[in-house]
Amino acid sequence: MRSRQYGPDLTPPWKRQRPAPEVPAEPDLVVEEAATGFCGAVVRCEKTAEGFTVTLEDRFGKRRVFPMSPRGFLLEGRVVTLVRPTAPAAPTAPRRPGLTASGSIAVPGARARVARESRIYVEGRHDAELVERVWGDDLRIEGVVVEYLEGVDDLPAVVAEFAPGPGRRLGVLVDHLVPGSKEQRIADRVGGDGVLVVGHPYIDIWQAVKPSSVSIPGWPEVPRGESWKEGVCRRLGWPVDTPAAWRRILASVHSYRDLDPALLGRVEELIDFVTEPG
């Protein structure tokens, strides 16, 4: 008679290896490959002839490709199984029929327009992802590409290389554009026909998301000299993992209603500028 305690393989329940939790290999997720100890952020997932692989990039920029094998990675010291990330879920916040996330009139079935020569530049990846989340439908209809700069220190050289001119406009969104700031001094060096530089007052684009949308009482004050994003995580009681914190913030944005008006007006101004006829 078979024992109900041990099962068909006669292995005691307390000795059976529990399956590792599955974690989507989202971009910027930091994990350690268990066999080699290589630690890095997820760059991409790919399907190969041997199965699915994940590419990790360490803090020195070195990249390595690993198979997405069961129990093959460590996340915060825990053994996990990386799996392919699922497609982004559609916004769940109620939206009036016929409107995009930015509040403009939707055009069902419309194809993306061929990209214009004009561009919108933003400071960083998070800025670009937030603009895409809210204005993505509008940008595709208008044929406007948004690129990120990795900071504005080299903005004058970037503008010179872009070479604005007739039919080739450049709009730039700058973080912390307030009187007397470094960003304002850099922006003052860039101007002329075909270029528009606007900005918001926040230290980082995170602050453009309304605290109520993220379910926090407010964005905390972080003293100068301390990493702002890490300081925010500490004061909110979140793990000090800025990529994970950003995913949490971005997931809370479903439409323009989740953003501060100071950002809304600036992005709309840039879109109008680069799409203005002539």
Tab-separated table of C-alpha atoms in Angstrom:
chain	number	residue	atom	x	y	z
A	1	MET	CA	0.000	0.000	0.000
A	2	ARG	CA	1.431	3.435	-1.036
A	3	SER	CA	2.189	5.854	1.799
A	4	ARG	CA	0.252	9.099	1.570
A	5	GLN	CA	3.074	10.840	3.435
A	6	TYR	CA	5.941	10.015	1.088
A	7	GLY	CA	4.305	9.846	-2.346
A	8	PRO	CA	5.464	7.750	-5.299
A	9	ASP	CA	9.177	8.686	-5.002
A	10	LEU	CA	9.300	7.967	-1.245
A	11	THR	CA	10.923	11.355	-0.604
A	12	PRO	CA	9.858	12.874	2.731
A	13	PRO	CA	7.991	16.142	2.237
A	14	TRP	CA	10.532	18.123	4.269
A	15	LYS	CA	13.334	17.016	1.918
A	16	ARG	CA	11.644	17.904	-1.333
A	17	GLN	CA	13.108	20.904	-3.152
A	18	ARG	CA	10.524	23.605	-3.465
A	19	PRO	CA	10.250	25.271	-6.869
A	20	ALA	CA	11.953	28.658	-6.981
A	21	PRO	CA	9.628	31.638	-7.432
A	22	GLU	CA	9.357	32.875	-11.001
A	23	VAL	CA	10.388	36.490	-11.574
A	24	PRO	CA	9.859	38.337	-14.887
A	25	ALA	CA	13.172	39.453	-16.382
A	26	GLU	CA	12.146	43.092	-16.670
A	27	PRO	CA	14.725	45.620	-17.954
A	28	ASP	CA	16.975	46.990	-15.170
A	29	LEU	CA	16.171	44.131	-12.791
A	30	VAL	CA	19.446	43.383	-10.960
A	31	VAL	CA	20.203	39.686	-10.385
A	32	GLU	CA	23.182	37.407	-9.800
A	33	GLU	CA	23.817	34.354	-11.961
A	34	ALA	CA	24.085	31.513	-9.445
A	35	ALA	CA	26.831	29.449	-11.122
A	36	THR	CA	29.312	32.224	-11.938
A	37	GLY	CA	28.413	34.968	-9.453
A	38	PHE	CA	28.122	37.507	-12.279
A	39	CYS	CA	25.856	40.327	-11.091
A	40	GLY	CA	24.164	42.765	-13.420
A	41	ALA	CA	21.007	44.428	-14.677
A	42	VAL	CA	18.783	42.777	-17.240
A	43	VAL	CA	19.335	44.300	-20.677
A	44	ARG	CA	17.219	42.018	-22.843
A	45	CYS	CA	15.691	38.570	-23.246
A	46	GLU	CA	15.972	36.591	-26.476
A	47	LYS	CA	14.762	33.316	-27.932
A	48	THR	CA	17.583	31.178	-29.353
A	49	ALA	CA	17.834	27.674	-30.796
A	50	GLU	CA	18.880	26.422	-27.341
A	51	GLY	CA	16.060	28.216	-25.545
A	52	PHE	CA	15.520	31.598	-23.930
A	53	THR	CA	18.504	33.637	-22.761
A	54	VAL	CA	18.944	36.788	-20.697
A	55	THR	CA	21.681	39.400	-21.142
A	56	LEU	CA	23.049	41.031	-17.977
A	57	GLU	CA	25.193	44.170	-17.786
A	58	ASP	CA	27.354	44.834	-14.728
A	59	ARG	CA	28.256	48.236	-13.280
A	60	PHE	CA	31.356	48.433	-15.511
A	61	GLY	CA	29.311	48.001	-18.690
A	62	LYS	CA	30.385	44.390	-19.278
A	63	ARG	CA	27.657	42.178	-20.709
A	64	ARG	CA	27.156	38.402	-20.510
A	65	VAL	CA	24.444	36.114	-21.834
A	66	PHE	CA	23.002	33.301	-19.692
A	67	PRO	CA	20.346	30.644	-20.279
A	68	MET	CA	17.128	31.260	-18.342
A	69	SER	CA	17.383	27.939	-16.515
A	70	PRO	CA	15.277	27.046	-13.447
A	71	ARG	CA	16.776	28.186	-10.144
A	72	GLY	CA	19.591	29.817	-12.093
A	73	PHE	CA	19.671	33.278	-10.478
A	74	LEU	CA	19.729	35.052	-7.130
A	75	LEU	CA	17.535	38.062	-6.404
A	76	GLU	CA	18.382	39.801	-3.122
A	77	GLY	CA	19.954	36.535	-1.951
A	78	ARG	CA	16.957	34.351	-2.871
A	79	VAL	CA	17.096	31.673	-5.551
A	80	VAL	CA	14.679	32.519	-8.374
A	81	THR	CA	13.789	31.389	-11.865
A	82	LEU	CA	13.802	34.148	-14.447
A	83	VAL	CA	10.967	34.047	-16.978
A	84	ARG	CA	10.118	36.160	-19.994
A	85	PRO	CA	8.402	39.419	-19.027
A	86	THR	CA	4.791	39.652	-20.027
A	87	ALA	CA	3.540	42.317	-22.384
A	88	PRO	CA	2.640	45.587	-20.623
A	89	ALA	CA	-0.905	45.530	-19.375
A	90	ALA	CA	-3.332	48.018	-20.797
A	91	PRO	CA	-4.062	50.974	-18.513
A	92	THR	CA	-6.677	50.017	-15.963
A	93	ALA	CA	-7.713	53.499	-14.947
A	94	PRO	CA	-11.071	54.540	-16.331
A	95	ARG	CA	-10.751	56.550	-19.500
A	96	ARG	CA	-13.496	58.248	-21.418
A	97	PRO	CA	-14.242	56.464	-24.709
A	98	GLY	CA	-12.412	57.934	-27.672
A	99	LEU	CA	-9.560	59.555	-25.716
A	100	THR	CA	-5.891	58.720	-25.468
A	101	ALA	CA	-3.942	58.700	-22.208
A	102	SER	CA	-3.025	62.342	-22.851
A	103	GLY	CA	-6.694	63.319	-23.146
A	104	SER	CA	-6.630	63.951	-26.889
A	105	ILE	CA	-9.148	62.434	-29.297
A	106	ALA	CA	-8.167	58.880	-30.269
A	107	VAL	CA	-7.945	57.833	-33.908
A	108	PRO	CA	-8.910	54.135	-33.996
A	109	GLY	CA	-6.972	52.034	-36.470
A	110	ALA	CA	-4.644	54.846	-37.504
A	111	ARG	CA	-1.146	53.859	-38.578
A	112	ALA	CA	1.943	55.499	-37.161
A	113	ARG	CA	3.141	58.343	-39.338
A	114	VAL	CA	6.584	58.184	-40.910
A	115	ALA	CA	8.971	59.864	-38.476
A	116	ARG	CA	9.622	63.556	-38.964
A	117	GLU	CA	13.104	65.001	-39.036
A	118	SER	CA	12.109	67.062	-35.995
A	119	ARG	CA	12.786	65.464	-32.620
A	120	ILE	CA	12.084	65.846	-28.914
A	121	TYR	CA	15.006	65.223	-26.571
A	122	VAL	CA	14.568	64.501	-22.860
A	123	GLU	CA	17.226	64.097	-20.193
A	124	GLY	CA	17.023	60.426	-19.318
A	125	ARG	CA	15.408	57.080	-19.890
A	126	HIS	CA	12.782	57.568	-17.194
A	127	ASP	CA	11.699	60.849	-18.794
A	128	ALA	CA	11.342	59.105	-22.166
A	129	GLU	CA	9.341	56.224	-20.692
A	130	LEU	CA	6.951	58.591	-18.917
A	131	VAL	CA	6.396	60.670	-22.066
A	132	GLU	CA	5.761	57.494	-24.064
A	133	ARG	CA	3.281	56.190	-21.487
A	134	VAL	CA	1.085	59.288	-21.627
A	135	TRP	CA	1.716	60.787	-25.077
A	136	GLY	CA	2.770	57.688	-27.040
A	137	ASP	CA	-0.405	57.509	-29.161
A	138	ASP	CA	-0.176	61.196	-30.050
A	139	LEU	CA	3.517	60.977	-30.928
A	140	ARG	CA	2.990	58.068	-33.318
A	141	ILE	CA	0.124	59.859	-35.049
A	142	GLU	CA	2.300	62.963	-35.435
A	143	GLY	CA	5.444	61.050	-36.395
A	144	VAL	CA	7.519	62.485	-33.538
A	145	VAL	CA	10.430	60.512	-32.092
A	146	VAL	CA	11.525	61.056	-28.477
A	147	GLU	CA	15.172	60.397	-27.590
A	148	TYR	CA	17.028	60.712	-24.292
A	149	LEU	CA	20.345	62.453	-23.686
A	150	GLU	CA	21.785	60.930	-20.476
A	151	GLY	CA	21.940	64.442	-19.008
A	152	VAL	CA	22.187	67.970	-20.429
A	153	ASP	CA	25.840	68.819	-19.800
A	154	ASP	CA	26.645	68.394	-23.503
A	155	LEU	CA	23.424	69.986	-24.773
A	156	PRO	CA	25.119	72.772	-26.813
A	157	ALA	CA	27.176	70.185	-28.717
A	158	VAL	CA	24.102	67.973	-29.180
A	159	VAL	CA	22.122	70.869	-30.663
A	160	ALA	CA	24.994	71.808	-32.958
A	161	GLU	CA	25.257	68.223	-34.195
A	162	PHE	CA	21.486	68.023	-34.747
A	163	ALA	CA	21.701	71.170	-36.901
A	164	PRO	CA	18.146	72.557	-36.623
A	165	GLY	CA	16.747	74.240	-39.699
A	166	PRO	CA	13.628	74.584	-41.836
A	167	GLY	CA	11.481	71.485	-41.343
A	168	ARG	CA	13.950	70.166	-38.769
A	169	ARG	CA	13.077	71.411	-35.305
A	170	LEU	CA	14.408	70.316	-31.944
A	171	GLY	CA	12.479	70.474	-28.670
A	172	VAL	CA	14.267	69.747	-25.385
A	173	LEU	CA	12.729	68.925	-21.990
A	174	VAL	CA	15.092	69.675	-19.087
A	175	ASP	CA	14.828	68.580	-15.448
A	176	HIS	CA	15.170	71.163	-12.657
A	177	LEU	CA	15.037	74.164	-14.988
A	178	VAL	CA	14.844	76.923	-12.377
A	179	PRO	CA	16.557	80.338	-12.199
A	180	GLY	CA	20.206	80.096	-11.160
A	181	SER	CA	20.507	76.354	-11.702
A	182	LYS	CA	23.195	74.660	-13.769
A	183	GLU	CA	20.474	73.474	-16.106
A	184	GLN	CA	19.267	77.030	-16.689
A	185	ARG	CA	22.790	78.229	-17.503
A	186	ILE	CA	23.193	75.434	-20.056
A	187	ALA	CA	19.777	76.123	-21.581
A	188	ASP	CA	20.671	79.813	-21.946
A	189	ARG	CA	23.558	78.812	-24.226
A	190	VAL	CA	21.184	77.068	-26.624
A	191	GLY	CA	18.776	79.028	-28.736
A	192	GLY	CA	17.929	80.292	-32.145
A	193	ASP	CA	15.426	79.340	-34.789
A	194	GLY	CA	14.327	75.752	-34.736
A	195	VAL	CA	15.177	75.100	-31.062
A	196	LEU	CA	12.900	75.250	-28.026
A	197	VAL	CA	14.141	74.371	-24.536
A	198	VAL	CA	11.552	74.067	-21.775
A	199	GLY	CA	11.694	72.455	-18.383
A	200	HIS	CA	10.014	71.545	-15.144
A	201	PRO	CA	11.078	72.534	-11.610
A	202	TYR	CA	11.531	69.020	-10.222
A	203	ILE	CA	14.888	67.539	-9.246
A	204	ASP	CA	13.877	64.385	-11.097
A	205	ILE	CA	11.003	63.316	-13.334
A	206	TRP	CA	9.757	61.039	-10.522
A	207	GLN	CA	8.341	64.141	-8.832
A	208	ALA	CA	6.173	64.906	-11.853
A	209	VAL	CA	3.957	61.957	-10.852
A	210	LYS	CA	1.332	62.978	-8.337
A	211	PRO	CA	1.999	61.461	-4.886
A	212	SER	CA	-1.644	60.405	-4.636
A	213	SER	CA	-1.220	58.259	-7.756
A	214	VAL	CA	1.746	56.471	-6.173
A	215	SER	CA	-0.158	56.130	-2.857
A	216	ILE	CA	2.367	58.174	-0.864
A	217	PRO	CA	1.745	61.303	1.231
A	218	GLY	CA	4.284	63.335	-0.727
A	219	TRP	CA	7.757	63.323	-2.258
A	220	PRO	CA	10.219	63.526	0.659
A	221	GLU	CA	12.952	66.114	1.030
A	222	VAL	CA	16.454	64.698	0.496
A	223	PRO	CA	19.491	66.693	1.726
A	224	ARG	CA	22.082	67.844	-0.786
A	225	GLY	CA	24.980	65.446	-1.120
A	226	GLU	CA	22.777	62.371	-0.803
A	227	SER	CA	21.631	60.473	-3.876
A	228	TRP	CA	18.127	61.828	-4.419
A	229	LYS	CA	16.519	58.642	-5.718
A	230	GLU	CA	18.102	56.437	-3.079
A	231	GLY	CA	17.167	58.971	-0.412
A	232	VAL	CA	13.546	58.923	-1.592
A	233	CYS	CA	13.473	55.130	-1.370
A	234	ARG	CA	14.847	55.191	2.190
A	235	ARG	CA	12.405	57.805	3.407
A	236	LEU	CA	9.427	56.049	1.844
A	237	GLY	CA	10.463	52.712	3.345
A	238	TRP	CA	11.051	51.153	-0.074
A	239	PRO	CA	13.995	48.864	-0.868
A	240	VAL	CA	16.922	50.953	-2.088
A	241	ASP	CA	16.509	49.666	-5.639
A	242	THR	CA	15.941	52.586	-7.984
A	243	PRO	CA	15.025	50.507	-11.082
A	244	ALA	CA	12.359	48.677	-9.054
A	245	ALA	CA	11.168	51.968	-7.550
A	246	TRP	CA	10.781	53.482	-11.014
A	247	ARG	CA	8.797	50.485	-12.253
A	248	ARG	CA	6.498	50.965	-9.281
A	249	ILE	CA	6.074	54.672	-10.042
A	250	LEU	CA	5.565	54.202	-13.778
A	251	ALA	CA	2.985	51.476	-13.195
A	252	SER	CA	0.909	54.000	-11.240
A	253	VAL	CA	0.618	56.315	-14.275
A	254	HIS	CA	-2.412	55.594	-16.453
A	255	SER	CA	-3.211	58.984	-17.950
A	256	TYR	CA	-2.415	62.693	-17.809
A	257	ARG	CA	-4.474	62.915	-14.611
A	258	ASP	CA	-1.620	61.181	-12.769
A	259	LEU	CA	0.889	63.913	-13.675
A	260	ASP	CA	1.472	67.386	-12.322
A	261	PRO	CA	0.229	70.175	-14.629
A	262	ALA	CA	3.718	71.732	-14.658
A	263	LEU	CA	4.915	68.800	-16.775
A	264	LEU	CA	1.777	68.483	-18.888
A	265	GLY	CA	2.031	71.989	-20.270
A	266	ARG	CA	5.712	71.690	-21.130
A	267	VAL	CA	5.347	68.440	-23.075
A	268	GLU	CA	2.318	69.722	-24.982
A	269	GLU	CA	4.309	72.863	-25.835
A	270	LEU	CA	7.154	70.767	-27.251
A	271	ILE	CA	4.810	68.601	-29.343
A	272	ASP	CA	3.141	71.720	-30.768
A	273	PHE	CA	6.539	73.248	-31.551
A	274	VAL	CA	8.019	70.303	-33.469
A	275	THR	CA	4.782	69.650	-35.410
A	276	GLU	CA	4.013	73.245	-36.358
A	277	PRO	CA	3.635	73.502	-40.152
A	278	GLY	CA	6.658	75.038	-41.829
